[in-house]
Amino acid sequence: MKTEVYGHFHPDERQFVDKAWEWVTHAGEYHETKLTEFLDPRQGFILQSLVNRHPDVIVTWEGGHAEAERKRALVAPDYRDLDQEDMELKVLAITSGEQKFLALEHGDYMGAILGLGVKRGKIGDIHVLDDGCHVVVAADIADYLAMNLTGVHRIQVSTEVLPLSSLRNSEVKLEMMDLTVASLRLDGIAADVTRLSRSKILAPIKAGRVRVNWKVEEDPSCGLKDGDMVSIQGFGRFKVLEVGSLTKKGRYRVQVGKFV
C-alpha cells in the first residue's frame, strides 16, 4: 500500500510518508495510538490521506484554535473516543517592559525559540499580539522554554506558561499588492512580489526552496490560481487572493496578499 501512494507525493516527501504510514498501520493492526509533533498543512494533508485509506483508523487534530495552521494529530484505532483526549498543548506567553518589544515580529520569536535547541516540530503557531506574543507549544517543553527564553532579538522578555484555553490568537496581516502579469506562472508572480528579477527568482525555485500550498514546487512554469499559498525560503510568503479579468493588452490582473 505504501509503495502505491508514493506516486501521489513529491519524492522529498517520501520520508514523511513512510513515517505517517507507520503510524497508521500501527494504529490499525497493533491498536497503538500516536500523538504527533506539530505538522504543517501539507504534512496534515498527507497523514489525513493515509488515514482515509485505512478503514480501522481515525485521527483528531488540535492546534489551539479553529484556524490554526500547524496542528498536532492523534492517530488511533477507530474504536477509541478521541473527544476527551489530551493533546498535550500549552501556551507560552511572552511579554516585556521594553518599548522596542512591540516592534518584534514572527521571525524574531521563532529564531529565539529555535536558538534554544528546540525542534520545529515542538512549536505550533506563533501569535504576535499588540502587547506581546502567545506561542502554542508541546507541553513537554513548555517549562524549559519558560525558564530559558530570557531574550528575543536582544530584548529582555518575561515568560509564563498558560493553559490552551488562555490562547489569544492574532489576526493574519497582509500587505495587499495589485499586479498585472503576462501569465500566471509561479516565477513571474513570485518575481513581482519579491521584487526580484525573473532570472534571480529561478534560483530558489530550482533549489527546492519554494513551496506552493506547502508542497515543494521546482517548476517555474507552474500556474497559480485563487487561494494558492506560496512560501519562498528567505523571502516570506504570499497568497493569491484573486485572479481578475484581462487588461486590454492581454495581461492578468492579480491581487496578492503578502504576509507581514
GROMACS .gro file of C-alpha atoms in nm:
model
  260
    1MET     CA    1   0.000   0.000   0.000
    2LYS     CA    2   0.274   0.244   0.095
    3THR     CA    3   0.452   0.199  -0.241
    4GLU     CA    4   0.125   0.263  -0.423
    5VAL     CA    5   0.081   0.607  -0.269
    6TYR     CA    6   0.434   0.729  -0.342
    7GLY     CA    7   0.320   0.847  -0.684
    8HIS     CA    8   0.084   1.098  -0.525
    9PHE     CA    9   0.360   1.285  -0.343
   10HIS     CA   10   0.687   1.464  -0.413
   11PRO     CA   11   0.999   1.245  -0.378
   12ASP     CA   12   1.119   1.472  -0.097
   13GLU     CA   13   0.807   1.377   0.099
   14ARG     CA   14   0.870   1.003   0.099
   15GLN     CA   15   1.041   1.007   0.437
   16PHE     CA   16   0.734   1.164   0.596
   17VAL     CA   17   0.501   0.932   0.401
   18ASP     CA   18   0.691   0.634   0.544
   19LYS     CA   19   0.664   0.770   0.897
   20ALA     CA   20   0.295   0.857   0.864
   21TRP     CA   21   0.206   0.520   0.714
   22GLU     CA   22   0.379   0.351   1.007
   23TRP     CA   23   0.159   0.550   1.249
   24VAL     CA   24  -0.150   0.446   1.056
   25THR     CA   25  -0.066   0.076   1.027
   26HIS     CA   26   0.036   0.050   1.392
   27ALA     CA   27  -0.296   0.205   1.493
   28GLY     CA   28  -0.496  -0.027   1.270
   29GLU     CA   29  -0.307  -0.351   1.325
   30TYR     CA   30  -0.149  -0.320   1.670
   31HIS     CA   31  -0.405  -0.091   1.839
   32GLU     CA   32  -0.143   0.173   1.913
   33THR     CA   33  -0.203   0.548   1.940
   34LYS     CA   34   0.037   0.812   1.817
   35LEU     CA   35   0.045   1.178   1.921
   36THR     CA   36   0.248   1.353   1.655
   37GLU     CA   37   0.455   1.666   1.672
   38PHE     CA   38   0.312   1.979   1.508
   39LEU     CA   39   0.251   1.917   1.140
   40ASP     CA   40   0.227   2.180   0.870
   41PRO     CA   41  -0.079   2.176   0.639
   42ARG     CA   42   0.096   1.969   0.373
   43GLN     CA   43   0.201   1.704   0.625
   44GLY     CA   44  -0.151   1.713   0.765
   45PHE     CA   45  -0.292   1.651   0.417
   46ILE     CA   46  -0.060   1.354   0.368
   47LEU     CA   47  -0.147   1.200   0.705
   48GLN     CA   48  -0.520   1.252   0.656
   49SER     CA   49  -0.496   1.093   0.311
   50LEU     CA   50  -0.329   0.784   0.456
   51VAL     CA   51  -0.578   0.759   0.743
   52ASN     CA   52  -0.860   0.771   0.488
   53ARG     CA   53  -0.710   0.464   0.320
   54HIS     CA   54  -0.732   0.253   0.636
   55PRO     CA   55  -1.086   0.158   0.747
   56ASP     CA   56  -0.987   0.088   1.107
   57VAL     CA   57  -0.804   0.413   1.188
   58ILE     CA   58  -0.919   0.761   1.292
   59VAL     CA   59  -0.738   1.086   1.362
   60THR     CA   60  -0.814   1.406   1.552
   61TRP     CA   61  -0.637   1.741   1.522
   62GLU     CA   62  -0.558   2.032   1.755
   63GLY     CA   63  -0.356   2.348   1.709
   64GLY     CA   64  -0.507   2.582   1.964
   65HIS     CA   65  -0.785   2.740   1.760
   66ALA     CA   66  -1.008   2.663   1.462
   67GLU     CA   67  -0.788   2.833   1.202
   68ALA     CA   68  -0.455   2.702   1.331
   69GLU     CA   69  -0.200   2.634   1.059
   70ARG     CA   70   0.025   2.392   1.246
   71LYS     CA   71  -0.152   2.116   1.438
   72ARG     CA   72  -0.079   1.801   1.634
   73ALA     CA   73  -0.255   1.484   1.530
   74LEU     CA   74  -0.363   1.187   1.741
   75VAL     CA   75  -0.380   0.871   1.530
   76ALA     CA   76  -0.574   0.585   1.689
   77PRO     CA   77  -0.778   0.270   1.622
   78ASP     CA   78  -1.133   0.355   1.519
   79TYR     CA   79  -1.297   0.229   1.839
   80ARG     CA   80  -1.125   0.496   2.050
   81ASP     CA   81  -1.324   0.801   2.161
   82LEU     CA   82  -1.085   1.090   2.096
   83ASP     CA   83  -1.312   1.375   2.209
   84GLN     CA   84  -1.160   1.397   2.556
   85GLU     CA   85  -0.800   1.308   2.470
   86ASP     CA   86  -0.527   1.537   2.599
   87MET     CA   87  -0.334   1.673   2.301
   88GLU     CA   88  -0.064   1.799   2.540
   89LEU     CA   89  -0.054   2.163   2.433
   90LYS     CA   90   0.037   2.471   2.631
   91VAL     CA   91   0.064   2.843   2.561
   92LEU     CA   92   0.392   3.025   2.616
   93ALA     CA   93   0.308   3.391   2.687
   94ILE     CA   94   0.596   3.631   2.617
   95THR     CA   95   0.596   3.988   2.746
   96SER     CA   96   0.843   4.269   2.813
   97GLY     CA   97   0.856   4.617   2.960
   98GLU     CA   98   1.089   4.746   2.688
   99GLN     CA   99   0.934   4.977   2.429
  100LYS     CA  100   1.121   4.811   2.140
  101PHE     CA  101   0.947   4.485   2.229
  102LEU     CA  102   0.634   4.592   2.041
  103ALA     CA  103   0.831   4.602   1.715
  104LEU     CA  104   0.927   4.234   1.730
  105GLU     CA  105   0.797   4.013   1.450
  106HIS     CA  106   0.710   3.648   1.399
  107GLY     CA  107   1.060   3.562   1.280
  108ASP     CA  108   1.222   3.719   1.586
  109TYR     CA  109   1.028   3.491   1.821
  110MET     CA  110   1.084   3.187   1.604
  111GLY     CA  111   1.458   3.250   1.589
  112ALA     CA  112   1.487   3.297   1.965
  113ILE     CA  113   1.298   2.974   2.040
  114LEU     CA  114   1.483   2.760   1.787
  115GLY     CA  115   1.807   2.913   1.914
  116LEU     CA  116   1.746   2.726   2.241
  117GLY     CA  117   1.786   2.397   2.057
  118VAL     CA  118   1.414   2.326   2.030
  119LYS     CA  119   1.294   2.127   1.729
  120ARG     CA  120   1.050   2.299   1.495
  121GLY     CA  121   0.803   2.016   1.547
  122LYS     CA  122   0.759   2.118   1.910
  123ILE     CA  123   0.630   2.463   1.814
  124GLY     CA  124   0.285   2.540   1.678
  125ASP     CA  125   0.151   2.874   1.560
  126ILE     CA  126   0.312   3.194   1.685
  127HIS     CA  127   0.063   3.473   1.755
  128VAL     CA  128   0.218   3.820   1.765
  129LEU     CA  129  -0.015   4.047   1.963
  130ASP     CA  130  -0.029   4.421   2.029
  131ASP     CA  131   0.113   4.372   2.377
  132GLY     CA  132   0.316   4.053   2.350
  133CYS     CA  133   0.319   3.710   2.193
  134HIS     CA  134   0.141   3.377   2.251
  135VAL     CA  135   0.312   3.065   2.121
  136VAL     CA  136   0.141   2.725   2.110
  137VAL     CA  137   0.396   2.466   2.223
  138ALA     CA  138   0.415   2.099   2.313
  139ALA     CA  139   0.352   2.060   2.685
  140ASP     CA  140   0.674   1.868   2.745
  141ILE     CA  141   0.893   2.165   2.652
  142ALA     CA  142   0.679   2.448   2.794
  143ASP     CA  143   0.862   2.473   3.127
  144TYR     CA  144   1.202   2.451   2.956
  145LEU     CA  145   1.113   2.743   2.732
  146ALA     CA  146   0.974   2.946   3.022
  147MET     CA  147   1.299   2.902   3.215
  148ASN     CA  148   1.543   2.962   2.930
  149LEU     CA  149   1.381   3.215   2.698
  150THR     CA  150   1.506   3.539   2.851
  151GLY     CA  151   1.560   3.748   2.541
  152VAL     CA  152   1.423   3.795   2.190
  153HIS     CA  153   1.635   3.988   1.939
  154ARG     CA  154   1.843   4.141   2.221
  155ILE     CA  155   1.531   4.249   2.411
  156GLN     CA  156   1.478   4.113   2.762
  157VAL     CA  157   1.149   3.927   2.798
  158SER     CA  158   0.942   3.751   3.062
  159THR     CA  159   0.755   3.427   3.003
  160GLU     CA  160   0.462   3.240   3.154
  161VAL     CA  161   0.308   2.903   3.077
  162LEU     CA  162  -0.069   2.918   3.031
  163PRO     CA  163  -0.338   2.660   2.957
  164LEU     CA  164  -0.452   2.631   2.597
  165SER     CA  165  -0.784   2.790   2.689
  166SER     CA  166  -0.598   3.118   2.752
  167LEU     CA  167  -0.466   3.142   2.396
  168ARG     CA  168  -0.510   3.479   2.226
  169ASN     CA  169  -0.473   3.425   1.855
  170SER     CA  170  -0.364   3.706   1.626
  171GLU     CA  171  -0.528   3.813   1.304
  172VAL     CA  172  -0.336   3.748   0.985
  173LYS     CA  173  -0.191   4.072   0.845
  174LEU     CA  174  -0.145   4.101   0.470
  175GLU     CA  175   0.020   4.367   0.257
  176MET     CA  176  -0.211   4.397  -0.043
  177MET     CA  177  -0.047   4.402  -0.386
  178ASP     CA  178  -0.225   4.453  -0.719
  179LEU     CA  179  -0.021   4.312  -1.006
  180THR     CA  180  -0.058   4.290  -1.380
  181VAL     CA  181   0.132   3.993  -1.519
  182ALA     CA  182   0.181   3.837  -1.860
  183SER     CA  183   0.090   3.491  -1.728
  184LEU     CA  184   0.003   3.312  -1.404
  185ARG     CA  185   0.339   3.134  -1.391
  186LEU     CA  186   0.497   3.089  -1.048
  187ASP     CA  187   0.824   3.257  -1.146
  188GLY     CA  188   0.654   3.567  -1.287
  189ILE     CA  189   0.425   3.634  -0.993
  190ALA     CA  190   0.692   3.546  -0.735
  191ALA     CA  191   0.938   3.781  -0.904
  192ASP     CA  192   0.692   4.070  -0.882
  193VAL     CA  193   0.605   4.000  -0.518
  194THR     CA  194   0.967   3.971  -0.405
  195ARG     CA  195   1.085   4.247  -0.641
  196LEU     CA  196   1.349   4.016  -0.785
  197SER     CA  197   1.428   3.970  -1.150
  198ARG     CA  198   1.283   3.668  -1.328
  199SER     CA  199   1.632   3.516  -1.355
  200LYS     CA  200   1.706   3.560  -0.983
  201ILE     CA  201   1.379   3.403  -0.867
  202LEU     CA  202   1.465   3.088  -1.062
  203ALA     CA  203   1.746   3.002  -0.819
  204PRO     CA  204   1.530   2.932  -0.509
  205ILE     CA  205   1.264   2.760  -0.721
  206LYS     CA  206   1.507   2.516  -0.883
  207ALA     CA  207   1.683   2.463  -0.546
  208GLY     CA  208   1.361   2.332  -0.391
  209ARG     CA  209   1.321   2.635  -0.161
  210VAL     CA  210   0.975   2.727  -0.287
  211ARG     CA  211   0.652   2.564  -0.177
  212VAL     CA  212   0.307   2.603  -0.328
  213ASN     CA  213   0.038   2.503  -0.080
  214TRP     CA  214   0.319   2.364   0.139
  215LYS     CA  215   0.436   2.128  -0.135
  216VAL     CA  216   0.781   2.172  -0.289
  217GLU     CA  217   0.746   2.315  -0.639
  218GLU     CA  218   1.053   2.316  -0.865
  219ASP     CA  219   0.875   2.401  -1.191
  220PRO     CA  220   0.897   2.776  -1.264
  221SER     CA  221   0.610   2.746  -1.515
  222CYS     CA  222   0.368   2.610  -1.254
  223GLY     CA  223   0.042   2.803  -1.288
  224LEU     CA  224  -0.104   2.973  -0.982
  225LYS     CA  225  -0.473   3.016  -0.905
  226ASP     CA  226  -0.704   3.176  -0.649
  227GLY     CA  227  -0.622   3.068  -0.295
  228ASP     CA  228  -0.272   2.933  -0.362
  229MET     CA  229  -0.023   2.987  -0.080
  230VAL     CA  230   0.338   3.038  -0.186
  231SER     CA  231   0.635   3.039   0.051
  232ILE     CA  232   0.989   3.124  -0.055
  233GLN     CA  233   1.264   3.043   0.190
  234GLY     CA  234   1.432   3.367   0.288
  235PHE     CA  235   1.165   3.588   0.129
  236GLY     CA  236   0.849   3.511   0.327
  237ARG     CA  237   0.522   3.401   0.177
  238PHE     CA  238   0.219   3.530  -0.007
  239LYS     CA  239  -0.131   3.420  -0.104
  240VAL     CA  240  -0.302   3.462  -0.440
  241LEU     CA  241  -0.627   3.629  -0.338
  242GLU     CA  242  -0.791   3.684  -0.675
  243VAL     CA  243  -0.714   3.634  -1.041
  244GLY     CA  244  -0.916   3.905  -1.214
  245SER     CA  245  -1.002   3.995  -1.571
  246LEU     CA  246  -0.757   4.052  -1.855
  247THR     CA  247  -0.638   4.401  -1.943
  248LYS     CA  248  -0.675   4.538  -2.294
  249LYS     CA  249  -0.318   4.424  -2.359
  250GLY     CA  250  -0.400   4.068  -2.253
  251ARG     CA  251  -0.228   4.076  -1.915
  252TYR     CA  252  -0.377   3.923  -1.599
  253ARG     CA  253  -0.489   4.135  -1.308
  254VAL     CA  254  -0.385   3.952  -0.991
  255GLN     CA  255  -0.439   4.055  -0.630
  256VAL     CA  256  -0.185   3.912  -0.388
  257GLY     CA  257  -0.159   3.931  -0.010
  258LYS     CA  258   0.196   3.927   0.125
  259PHE     CA  259   0.224   3.811   0.487
  260VAL     CA  260   0.381   4.072   0.714
   0.00000   0.00000   0.00000
